[in-house]
């Protein structure tokens, strides 16, 4: 099938050489994820959070991670978040831990060591 010229910039061939491309960002995240025992093999426990937010904890091999996705169009704040530290994860829109409050931008995500 013919490929429209405006889509050529998104081809795998074009993205491979661009460190900031979606392809390379996805590859970096998947490499990071594979190195996290809790995300690969862990048990899962969902956390009750407001609509528009998804939160859960995964635990395995002595690692417990709290994962939060803000799927809404508004900033989400979780007071008394209860995590020890946010992890530096490849990808856009990371959360920020302000004292004990997690602040997630719209469509943001946070991966934290659960405390």
Short mmCIF file of C-alpha atoms in Angstrom, two decimals:
data_model
loop_
_atom_site.label_atom_id
_atom_site.label_comp_id
_atom_site.label_asym_id
_atom_site.label_seq_id
_atom_site.Cartn_x
_atom_site.Cartn_y
_atom_site.Cartn_z
CA UNK A 1 0.00 0.00 0.00
CA UNK A 2 1.21 3.51 -0.64
CA UNK A 3 2.36 5.51 2.39
CA UNK A 4 1.46 9.21 2.43
CA UNK A 5 4.56 11.42 2.51
CA UNK A 6 3.54 13.07 5.80
CA UNK A 7 3.81 9.64 7.50
CA UNK A 8 7.36 8.91 6.34
CA UNK A 9 8.87 10.92 9.21
CA UNK A 10 7.21 8.47 11.61
CA UNK A 11 8.67 5.35 9.98
CA UNK A 12 10.87 3.07 12.06
CA UNK A 13 13.80 3.86 9.79
CA UNK A 14 13.47 7.60 10.44
CA UNK A 15 12.81 7.24 14.19
CA UNK A 16 15.75 4.93 14.90
CA UNK A 17 18.25 7.75 14.50
CA UNK A 18 16.26 10.20 16.62
CA UNK A 19 17.00 9.81 20.35
CA UNK A 20 13.81 11.74 21.19
CA UNK A 21 11.48 9.72 18.94
CA UNK A 22 8.43 7.85 20.18
CA UNK A 23 10.07 4.60 19.08
CA UNK A 24 13.21 5.17 21.15
CA UNK A 25 11.24 6.48 24.15
CA UNK A 26 9.13 3.31 24.06
CA UNK A 27 12.22 1.12 23.79
CA UNK A 28 13.84 2.90 26.74
CA UNK A 29 10.72 2.47 28.88
CA UNK A 30 10.42 -1.23 28.01
CA UNK A 31 14.11 -1.79 28.90
CA UNK A 32 13.52 -0.06 32.24
CA UNK A 33 10.33 -2.06 32.89
CA UNK A 34 12.05 -5.40 32.21
CA UNK A 35 14.61 -4.54 34.91
CA UNK A 36 11.90 -4.13 37.59
CA UNK A 37 11.08 -7.50 39.23
CA UNK A 38 7.84 -6.16 40.71
CA UNK A 39 6.54 -5.10 37.29
CA UNK A 40 7.56 -8.30 35.54
CA UNK A 41 6.62 -10.97 38.09
CA UNK A 42 4.90 -9.19 40.95
CA UNK A 43 1.57 -9.60 42.60
CA UNK A 44 -0.84 -6.71 42.07
CA UNK A 45 -3.08 -4.78 44.43
CA UNK A 46 -5.30 -2.02 43.06
CA UNK A 47 -5.71 1.15 45.13
CA UNK A 48 -8.98 3.04 45.46
CA UNK A 49 -8.47 6.46 43.83
CA UNK A 50 -10.77 9.05 42.21
CA UNK A 51 -12.22 8.54 38.74
CA UNK A 52 -9.72 9.33 36.02
CA UNK A 53 -6.79 7.92 38.00
CA UNK A 54 -5.44 4.36 38.03
CA UNK A 55 -3.21 3.26 40.92
CA UNK A 56 -1.80 -0.06 42.01
CA UNK A 57 1.10 -1.67 43.83
CA UNK A 58 3.19 -4.52 42.47
CA UNK A 59 5.53 -6.55 44.66
CA UNK A 60 8.17 -9.22 43.98
CA UNK A 61 11.73 -10.12 44.95
CA UNK A 62 11.80 -7.59 47.79
CA UNK A 63 10.72 -4.74 45.54
CA UNK A 64 7.36 -2.99 46.04
CA UNK A 65 6.36 -0.34 43.53
CA UNK A 66 3.42 2.04 43.62
CA UNK A 67 2.29 3.02 40.12
CA UNK A 68 -0.12 5.88 39.40
CA UNK A 69 -1.53 7.02 36.05
CA UNK A 70 -3.48 10.26 35.75
CA UNK A 71 -5.76 9.60 32.78
CA UNK A 72 -7.66 12.85 33.23
CA UNK A 73 -7.27 16.34 31.77
CA UNK A 74 -6.66 17.88 35.21
CA UNK A 75 -3.71 17.90 37.60
CA UNK A 76 -4.10 15.21 40.28
CA UNK A 77 -2.77 15.60 43.83
CA UNK A 78 -2.49 12.67 46.25
CA UNK A 79 -1.84 13.90 49.78
CA UNK A 80 -0.04 11.48 52.11
CA UNK A 81 1.11 9.48 49.09
CA UNK A 82 3.10 7.13 51.33
CA UNK A 83 5.93 6.28 48.96
CA UNK A 84 9.61 6.53 49.79
CA UNK A 85 10.85 7.97 46.51
CA UNK A 86 9.84 8.48 42.91
CA UNK A 87 11.83 6.51 40.38
CA UNK A 88 13.44 8.15 37.36
CA UNK A 89 11.52 6.48 34.55
CA UNK A 90 11.95 7.15 30.82
CA UNK A 91 8.88 8.85 29.43
CA UNK A 92 6.86 12.04 29.37
CA UNK A 93 4.85 13.81 32.08
CA UNK A 94 6.45 12.46 35.26
CA UNK A 95 4.94 13.09 38.65
CA UNK A 96 6.56 15.20 41.36
CA UNK A 97 6.72 14.37 45.06
CA UNK A 98 6.23 17.57 47.07
CA UNK A 99 6.85 16.47 50.64
CA UNK A 100 4.25 13.73 51.09
CA UNK A 101 2.03 14.91 48.22
CA UNK A 102 2.26 13.36 44.77
CA UNK A 103 1.46 15.87 42.03
CA UNK A 104 0.69 14.37 38.63
CA UNK A 105 0.19 16.48 35.52
CA UNK A 106 -2.67 15.67 33.19
CA UNK A 107 -1.95 12.36 31.46
CA UNK A 108 1.06 11.93 33.77
CA UNK A 109 2.46 8.88 35.50
CA UNK A 110 4.51 8.09 38.57
CA UNK A 111 6.46 5.01 39.57
CA UNK A 112 7.58 5.00 43.20
CA UNK A 113 9.24 2.75 45.72
CA UNK A 114 6.42 2.03 48.14
CA UNK A 115 7.20 2.88 51.73
#
